[in-house]
Short mmCIF file of C-alpha atoms in Angstrom, two decimals:
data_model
loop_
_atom_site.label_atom_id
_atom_site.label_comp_id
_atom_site.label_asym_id
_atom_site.label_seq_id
_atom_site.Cartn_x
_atom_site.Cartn_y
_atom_site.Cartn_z
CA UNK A 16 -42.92 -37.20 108.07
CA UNK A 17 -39.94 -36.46 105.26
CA UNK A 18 -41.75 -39.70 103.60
CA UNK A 19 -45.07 -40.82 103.61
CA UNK A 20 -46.84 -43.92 102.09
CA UNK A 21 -51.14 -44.23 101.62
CA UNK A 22 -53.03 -46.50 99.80
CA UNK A 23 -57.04 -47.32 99.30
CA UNK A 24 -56.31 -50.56 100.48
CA UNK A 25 -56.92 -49.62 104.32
CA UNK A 26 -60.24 -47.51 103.62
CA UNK A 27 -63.35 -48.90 103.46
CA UNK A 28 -64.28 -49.55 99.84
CA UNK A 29 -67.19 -46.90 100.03
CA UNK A 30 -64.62 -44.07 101.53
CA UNK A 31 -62.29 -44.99 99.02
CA UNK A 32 -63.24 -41.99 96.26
CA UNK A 33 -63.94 -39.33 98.71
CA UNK A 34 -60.72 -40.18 100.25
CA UNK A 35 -58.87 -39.99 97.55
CA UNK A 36 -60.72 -36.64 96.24
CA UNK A 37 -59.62 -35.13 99.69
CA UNK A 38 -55.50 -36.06 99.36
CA UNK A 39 -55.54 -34.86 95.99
CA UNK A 40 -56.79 -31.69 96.95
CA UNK A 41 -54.67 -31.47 99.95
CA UNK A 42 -51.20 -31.99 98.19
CA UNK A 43 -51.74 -30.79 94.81
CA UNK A 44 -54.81 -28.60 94.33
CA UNK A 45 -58.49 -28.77 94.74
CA UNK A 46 -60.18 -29.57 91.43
CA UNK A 47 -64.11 -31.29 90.62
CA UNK A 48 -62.87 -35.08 90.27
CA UNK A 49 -65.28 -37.50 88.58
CA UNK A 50 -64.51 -41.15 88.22
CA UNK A 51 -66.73 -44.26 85.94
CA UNK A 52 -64.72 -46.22 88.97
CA UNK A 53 -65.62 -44.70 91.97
CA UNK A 54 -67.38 -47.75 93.52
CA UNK A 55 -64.70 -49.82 93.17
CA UNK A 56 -61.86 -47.06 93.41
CA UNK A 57 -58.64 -48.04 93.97
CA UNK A 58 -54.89 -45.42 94.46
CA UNK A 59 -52.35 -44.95 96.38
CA UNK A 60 -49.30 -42.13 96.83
CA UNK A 61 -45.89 -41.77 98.11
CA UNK A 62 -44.53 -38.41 98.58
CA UNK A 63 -41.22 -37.56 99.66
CA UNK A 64 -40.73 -33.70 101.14
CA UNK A 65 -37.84 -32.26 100.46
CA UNK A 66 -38.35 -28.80 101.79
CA UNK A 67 -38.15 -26.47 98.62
CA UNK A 68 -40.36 -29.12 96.63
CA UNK A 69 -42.22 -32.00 97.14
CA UNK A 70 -42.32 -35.05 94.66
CA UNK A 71 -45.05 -37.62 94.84
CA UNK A 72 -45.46 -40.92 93.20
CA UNK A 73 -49.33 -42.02 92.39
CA UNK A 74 -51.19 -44.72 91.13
CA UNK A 75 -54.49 -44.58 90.80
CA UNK A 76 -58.51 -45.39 88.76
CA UNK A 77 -59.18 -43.54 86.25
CA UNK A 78 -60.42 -40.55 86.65
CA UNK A 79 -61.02 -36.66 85.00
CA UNK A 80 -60.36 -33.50 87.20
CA UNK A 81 -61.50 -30.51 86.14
CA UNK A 82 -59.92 -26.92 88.62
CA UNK A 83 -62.27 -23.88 87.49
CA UNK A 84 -61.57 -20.24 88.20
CA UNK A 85 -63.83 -20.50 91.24
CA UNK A 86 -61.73 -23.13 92.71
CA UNK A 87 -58.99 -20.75 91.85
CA UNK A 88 -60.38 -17.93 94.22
CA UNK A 89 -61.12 -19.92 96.91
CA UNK A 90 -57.44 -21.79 96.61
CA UNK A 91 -54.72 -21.87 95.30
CA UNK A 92 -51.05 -22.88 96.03
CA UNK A 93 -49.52 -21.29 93.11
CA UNK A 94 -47.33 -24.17 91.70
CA UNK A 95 -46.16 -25.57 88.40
CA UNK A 96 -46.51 -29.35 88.29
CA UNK A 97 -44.54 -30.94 86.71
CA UNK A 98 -45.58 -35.51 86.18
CA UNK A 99 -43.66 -37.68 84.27
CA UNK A 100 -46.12 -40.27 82.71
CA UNK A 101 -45.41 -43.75 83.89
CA UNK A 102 -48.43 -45.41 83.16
CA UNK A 103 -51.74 -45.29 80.66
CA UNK A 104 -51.51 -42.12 78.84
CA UNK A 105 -53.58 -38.45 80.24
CA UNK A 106 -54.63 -35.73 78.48
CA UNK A 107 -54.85 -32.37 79.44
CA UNK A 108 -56.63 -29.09 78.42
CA UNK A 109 -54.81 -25.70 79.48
CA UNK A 110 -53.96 -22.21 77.80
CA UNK A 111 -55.69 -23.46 74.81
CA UNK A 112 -53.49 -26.43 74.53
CA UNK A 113 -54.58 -29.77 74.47
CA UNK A 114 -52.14 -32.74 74.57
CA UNK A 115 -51.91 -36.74 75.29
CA UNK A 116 -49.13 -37.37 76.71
CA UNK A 117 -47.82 -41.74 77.22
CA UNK A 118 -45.04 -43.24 79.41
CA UNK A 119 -42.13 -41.51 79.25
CA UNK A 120 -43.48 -37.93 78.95
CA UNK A 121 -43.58 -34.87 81.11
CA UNK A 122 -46.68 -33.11 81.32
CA UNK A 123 -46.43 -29.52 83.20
CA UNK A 124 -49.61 -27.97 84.16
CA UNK A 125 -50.60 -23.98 86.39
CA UNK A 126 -52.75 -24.63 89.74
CA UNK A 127 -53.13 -21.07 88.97
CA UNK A 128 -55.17 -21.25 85.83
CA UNK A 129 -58.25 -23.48 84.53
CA UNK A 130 -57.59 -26.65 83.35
CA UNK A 131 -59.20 -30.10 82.44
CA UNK A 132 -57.26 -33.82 81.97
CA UNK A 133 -57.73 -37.24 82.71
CA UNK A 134 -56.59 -40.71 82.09
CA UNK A 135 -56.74 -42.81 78.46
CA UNK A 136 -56.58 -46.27 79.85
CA UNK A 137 -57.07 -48.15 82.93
CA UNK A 138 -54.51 -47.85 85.14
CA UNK A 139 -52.95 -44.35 85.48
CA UNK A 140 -49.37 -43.67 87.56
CA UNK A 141 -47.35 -40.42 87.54
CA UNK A 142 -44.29 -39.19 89.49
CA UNK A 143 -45.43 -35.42 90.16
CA UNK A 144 -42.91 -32.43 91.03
CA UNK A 145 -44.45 -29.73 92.81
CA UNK A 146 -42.53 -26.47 91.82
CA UNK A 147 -43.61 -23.42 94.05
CA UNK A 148 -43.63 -20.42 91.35
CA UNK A 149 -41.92 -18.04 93.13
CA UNK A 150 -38.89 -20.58 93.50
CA UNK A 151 -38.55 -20.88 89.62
CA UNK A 152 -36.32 -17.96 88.17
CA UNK A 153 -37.65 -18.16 84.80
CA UNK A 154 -41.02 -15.69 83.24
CA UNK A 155 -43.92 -17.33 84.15
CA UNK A 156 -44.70 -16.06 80.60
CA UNK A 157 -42.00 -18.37 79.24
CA UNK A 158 -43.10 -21.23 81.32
CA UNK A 159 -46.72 -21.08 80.22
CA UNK A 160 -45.93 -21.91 76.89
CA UNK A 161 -45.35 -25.45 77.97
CA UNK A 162 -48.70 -25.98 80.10
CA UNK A 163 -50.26 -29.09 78.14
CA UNK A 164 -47.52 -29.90 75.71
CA UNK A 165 -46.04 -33.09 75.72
CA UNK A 166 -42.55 -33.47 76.65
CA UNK A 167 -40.55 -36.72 75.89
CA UNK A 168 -37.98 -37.48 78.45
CA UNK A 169 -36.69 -40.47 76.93
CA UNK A 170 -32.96 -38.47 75.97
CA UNK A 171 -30.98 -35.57 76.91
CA UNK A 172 -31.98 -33.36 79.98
CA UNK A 173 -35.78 -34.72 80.14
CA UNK A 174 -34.09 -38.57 80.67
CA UNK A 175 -31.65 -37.07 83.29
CA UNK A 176 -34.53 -35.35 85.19
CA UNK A 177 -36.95 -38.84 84.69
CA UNK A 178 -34.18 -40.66 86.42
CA UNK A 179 -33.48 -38.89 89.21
CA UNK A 180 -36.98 -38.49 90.16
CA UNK A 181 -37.13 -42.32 89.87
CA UNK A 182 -33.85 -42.27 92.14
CA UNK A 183 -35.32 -39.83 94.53
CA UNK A 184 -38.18 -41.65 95.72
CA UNK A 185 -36.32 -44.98 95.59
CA UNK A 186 -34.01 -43.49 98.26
CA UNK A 187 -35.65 -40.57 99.81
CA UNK A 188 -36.86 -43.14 103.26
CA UNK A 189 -33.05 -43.77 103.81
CA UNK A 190 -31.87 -40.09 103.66
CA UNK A 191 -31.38 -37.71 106.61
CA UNK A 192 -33.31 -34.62 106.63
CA UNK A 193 -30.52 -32.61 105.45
CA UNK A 194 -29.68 -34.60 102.76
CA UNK A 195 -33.57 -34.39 101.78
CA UNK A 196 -32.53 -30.52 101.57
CA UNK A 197 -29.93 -30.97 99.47
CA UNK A 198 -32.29 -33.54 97.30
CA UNK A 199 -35.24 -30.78 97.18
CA UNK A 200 -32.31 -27.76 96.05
CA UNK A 201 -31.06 -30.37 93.10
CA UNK A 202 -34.74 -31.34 92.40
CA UNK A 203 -35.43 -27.67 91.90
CA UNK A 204 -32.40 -26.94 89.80
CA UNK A 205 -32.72 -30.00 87.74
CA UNK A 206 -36.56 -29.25 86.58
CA UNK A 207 -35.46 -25.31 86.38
CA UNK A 208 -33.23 -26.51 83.93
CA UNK A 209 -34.94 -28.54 81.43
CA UNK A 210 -37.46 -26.12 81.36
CA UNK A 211 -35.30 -22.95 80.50
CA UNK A 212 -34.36 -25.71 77.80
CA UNK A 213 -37.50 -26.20 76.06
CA UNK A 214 -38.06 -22.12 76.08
CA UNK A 215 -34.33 -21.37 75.02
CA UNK A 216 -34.00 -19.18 78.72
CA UNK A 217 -30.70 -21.01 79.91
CA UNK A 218 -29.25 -17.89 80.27
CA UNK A 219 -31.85 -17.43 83.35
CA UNK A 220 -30.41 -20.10 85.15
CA UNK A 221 -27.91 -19.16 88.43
CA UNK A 222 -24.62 -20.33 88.20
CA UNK A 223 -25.62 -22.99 90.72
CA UNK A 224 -27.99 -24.07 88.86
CA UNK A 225 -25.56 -24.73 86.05
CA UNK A 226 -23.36 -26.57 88.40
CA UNK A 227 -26.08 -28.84 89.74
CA UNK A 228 -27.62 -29.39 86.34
CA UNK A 229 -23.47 -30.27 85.16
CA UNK A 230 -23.03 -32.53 88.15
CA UNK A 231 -26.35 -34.18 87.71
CA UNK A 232 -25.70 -35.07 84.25
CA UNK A 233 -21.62 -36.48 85.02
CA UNK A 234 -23.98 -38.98 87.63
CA UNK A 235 -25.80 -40.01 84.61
CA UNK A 236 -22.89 -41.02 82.65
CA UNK A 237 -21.37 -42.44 85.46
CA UNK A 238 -24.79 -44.59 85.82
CA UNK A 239 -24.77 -45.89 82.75
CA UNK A 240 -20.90 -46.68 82.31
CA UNK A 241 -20.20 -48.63 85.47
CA UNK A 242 -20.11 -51.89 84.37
CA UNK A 243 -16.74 -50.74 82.76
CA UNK A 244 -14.14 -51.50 84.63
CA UNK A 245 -12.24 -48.09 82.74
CA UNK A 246 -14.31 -45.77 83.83
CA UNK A 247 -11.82 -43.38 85.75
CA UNK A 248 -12.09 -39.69 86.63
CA UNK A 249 -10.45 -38.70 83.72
CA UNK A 250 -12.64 -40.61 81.38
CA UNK A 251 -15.55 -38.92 82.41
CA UNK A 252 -13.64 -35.37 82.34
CA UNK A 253 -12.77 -36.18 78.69
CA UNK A 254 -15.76 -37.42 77.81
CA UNK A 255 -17.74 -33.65 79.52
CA UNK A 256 -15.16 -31.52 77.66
CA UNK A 257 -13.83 -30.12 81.13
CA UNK A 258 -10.38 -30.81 82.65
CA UNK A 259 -9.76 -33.16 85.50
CA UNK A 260 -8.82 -30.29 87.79
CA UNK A 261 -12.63 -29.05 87.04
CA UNK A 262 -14.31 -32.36 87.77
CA UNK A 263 -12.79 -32.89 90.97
CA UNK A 264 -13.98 -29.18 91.84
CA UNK A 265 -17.72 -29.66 90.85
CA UNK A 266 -17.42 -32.64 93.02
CA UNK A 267 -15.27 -31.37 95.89
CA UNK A 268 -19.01 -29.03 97.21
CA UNK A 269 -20.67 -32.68 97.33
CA UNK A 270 -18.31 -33.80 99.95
CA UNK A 271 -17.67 -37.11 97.80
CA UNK A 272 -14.82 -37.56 95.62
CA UNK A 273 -15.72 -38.99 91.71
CA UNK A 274 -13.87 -42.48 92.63
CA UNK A 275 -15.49 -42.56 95.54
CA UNK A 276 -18.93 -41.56 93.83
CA UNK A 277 -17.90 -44.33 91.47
CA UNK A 278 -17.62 -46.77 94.08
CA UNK A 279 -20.35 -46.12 96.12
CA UNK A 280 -22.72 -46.46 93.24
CA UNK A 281 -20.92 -49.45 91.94
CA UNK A 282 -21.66 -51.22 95.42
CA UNK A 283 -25.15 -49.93 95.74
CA UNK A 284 -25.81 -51.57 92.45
CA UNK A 285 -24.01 -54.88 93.82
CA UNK A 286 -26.14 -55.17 97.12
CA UNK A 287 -29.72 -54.47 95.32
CA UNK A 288 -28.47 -57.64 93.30
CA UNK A 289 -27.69 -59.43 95.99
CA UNK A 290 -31.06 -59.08 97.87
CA UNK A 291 -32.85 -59.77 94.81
CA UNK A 292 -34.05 -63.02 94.70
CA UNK A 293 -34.63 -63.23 91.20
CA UNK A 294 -31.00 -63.00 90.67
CA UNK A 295 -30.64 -66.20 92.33
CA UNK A 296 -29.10 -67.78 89.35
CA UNK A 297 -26.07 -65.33 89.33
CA UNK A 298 -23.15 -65.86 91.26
CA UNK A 299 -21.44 -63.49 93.86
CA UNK A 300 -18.39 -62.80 91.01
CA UNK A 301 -20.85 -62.53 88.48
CA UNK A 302 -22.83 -59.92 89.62
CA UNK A 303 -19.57 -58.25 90.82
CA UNK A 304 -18.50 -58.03 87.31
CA UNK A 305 -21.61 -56.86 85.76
CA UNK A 306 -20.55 -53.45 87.95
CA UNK A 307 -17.50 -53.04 87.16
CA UNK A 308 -15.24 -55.13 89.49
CA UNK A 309 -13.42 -58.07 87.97
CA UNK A 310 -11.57 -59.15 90.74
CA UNK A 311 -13.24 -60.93 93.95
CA UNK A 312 -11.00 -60.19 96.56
CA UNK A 313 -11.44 -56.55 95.99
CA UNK A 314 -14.92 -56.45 95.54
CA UNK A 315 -15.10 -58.17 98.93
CA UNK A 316 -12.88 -55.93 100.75
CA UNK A 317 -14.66 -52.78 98.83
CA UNK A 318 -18.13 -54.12 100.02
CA UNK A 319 -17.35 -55.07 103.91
CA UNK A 320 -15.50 -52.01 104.53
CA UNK A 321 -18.98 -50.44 102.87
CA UNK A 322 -21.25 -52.14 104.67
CA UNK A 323 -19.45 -54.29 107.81
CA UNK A 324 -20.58 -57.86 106.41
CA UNK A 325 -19.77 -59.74 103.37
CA UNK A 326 -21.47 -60.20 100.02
CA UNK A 327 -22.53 -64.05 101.02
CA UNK A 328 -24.33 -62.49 103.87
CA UNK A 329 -26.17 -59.63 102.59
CA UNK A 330 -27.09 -62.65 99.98
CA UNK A 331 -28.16 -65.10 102.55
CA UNK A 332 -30.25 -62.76 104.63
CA UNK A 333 -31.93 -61.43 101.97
CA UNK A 334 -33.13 -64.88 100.95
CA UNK A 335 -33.95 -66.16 104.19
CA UNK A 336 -35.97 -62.75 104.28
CA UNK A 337 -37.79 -63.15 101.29
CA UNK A 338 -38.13 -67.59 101.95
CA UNK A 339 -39.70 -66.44 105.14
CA UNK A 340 -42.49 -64.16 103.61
CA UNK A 341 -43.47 -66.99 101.04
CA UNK A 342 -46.78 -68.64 101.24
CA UNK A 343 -46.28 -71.78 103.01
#
């Protein structure tokens, strides 16, 4: 499946270790895994294939792994991973390099070379890229520079890429498996990107690339500006140095129009505060207005012609949902 979820919580407790020991070395790469908390182990994993990469979210015990050059020779699926830190901080050994890397961070690591890490804390969680090496265009000898360094990804390209992982698995179950393509191509060119930044190699980058790293980063901006009820193509083209004539280009190979990218994400924003039922306490025009739209009637004709029902529905059932899943 494009999507798969697995957790400890449907093994038996004294499986639970070996189990996980076994997915690990199934979707990233076999390595000696020792744990203080294997009797009591508890992980889980989603992980979303999209066809030139895979991304997986995990959660899981503390633990060290240790991949030796034996393990090499018997396996090895020559990939770069790449984890941004969302949990306790890890450490890793690799090249000669030793880092700690916290919430926030990318880590990149070489299935193809020795290496030793493990968790500082209690609870670890990652969101892991898996980057085949022959899909990266950049000298391995460039990229191996950045095996055990930490990488904040709190601004610039590293935030971009942190979000849109975020983003990815968020939304990967309600994608078709072409647009999981098209996820796993931007996923590619997104990571390719940041690191030919940290090396100075952007010159190694295709011109695609460049264009999906461009249009990536316009998304961004758009993300964080659409509360304003302003924000207009040609805001954003001002604001990227390009002409309007350019943006609608880069956006014309998407099949989606800016406004209409603007729109959509404006509604998507509205409906997940709808549903939520901690947002109880906000009204239908409020939360309308906290993404951009300032006028009811044409938030509600925006957001039935989205979705075929009304705000006050997607509201109500999503309550009645969540009321009906409450302990009684």
């Amino acid at each position: 499946m494009p999507v798969a979820r697995v957790s400890t919580d449907l093994i038996p407790a004294a499986e639970r270790f070996d189990w996980w020991c076994d997915l690990v070395w199934q979707d990233v790469a076999r390595t000696i895994i020792t744990s203080d908390h294997a009797a009591e182990f508890q992980a889980g994993a989603e992980t979303a294939d999209l066809g030139l990469v895979k991304v997986t979210a995990m959660h899981f015990a503390p633990i060290r792994s240790l991949r030796t050059r034996t393990l090499i020779r018997q396996s090895d699926p020559e990939v770069y991973e790449l984890a941004l830190i969302t949990g306790d901080p890890m450490w890793l050994s690799q090249r000669r390099n030793d880092t700690a890397a916290r919430a926030g961070d990318l880590l990149l690591w070489d299935t193809s070379q020795p290496f030793d890490g493990g968790v500082c804390g209690d609870h670890a969680e990652a969101i892991i890229v898996h980057l085949p090496r022959s899909a990266l265009s950049l000298p391995p000898d460039r990229i191996d520079r950045l095996v055990a360094q930490r990488m904040p990804a709190t601004s610039g390209m590293g935030a971009i890429l942190a979000a849109f992982l975020t983003e990815v698995l968020d939304q990967a179950h309600a994608c078709r498996p072409q647009d999981l393509n098209t996820l796993g191509t931007v996923t590619l060119d997104l990571a390719s990107a940041y690191l030919a930044q940290r090396v100075d190699a952007a010159e190694r980058l295709s011109p695609e690339t460049r264009r999906q790293v461009l249009t990536a980063r316009i998304t961004a901006f758009i993300d964080r500006n659409l509360a304003d009820p302003d924000l207009t193509p040609a805001v954003i083209a001002a604001q990227h140095h390009m002409s309007l004539r350019s943006l609608h280009l880069l956006f014309q190979t998407s099949g989606e129009s800016v406004a209409a990218t603007i729109r959509r994400r404006r509604l998507e924003r509205c409906r997940r505060d709808l549903a939520d039922p901690r947002l109880r306490h906000r009204t239908i025009g409020e939360t309308a207005a906290r993404w951009g739209y300032h006028r009811p009637a044409d938030f509600s004709r925006a957001f039935r012609g989205a979705y075929g029902v009304s705000p006050s529905e997607v509201r109500a059932r999503a309550w009645e949902a969540n009321d009906a899943r409450a302990p009684r």
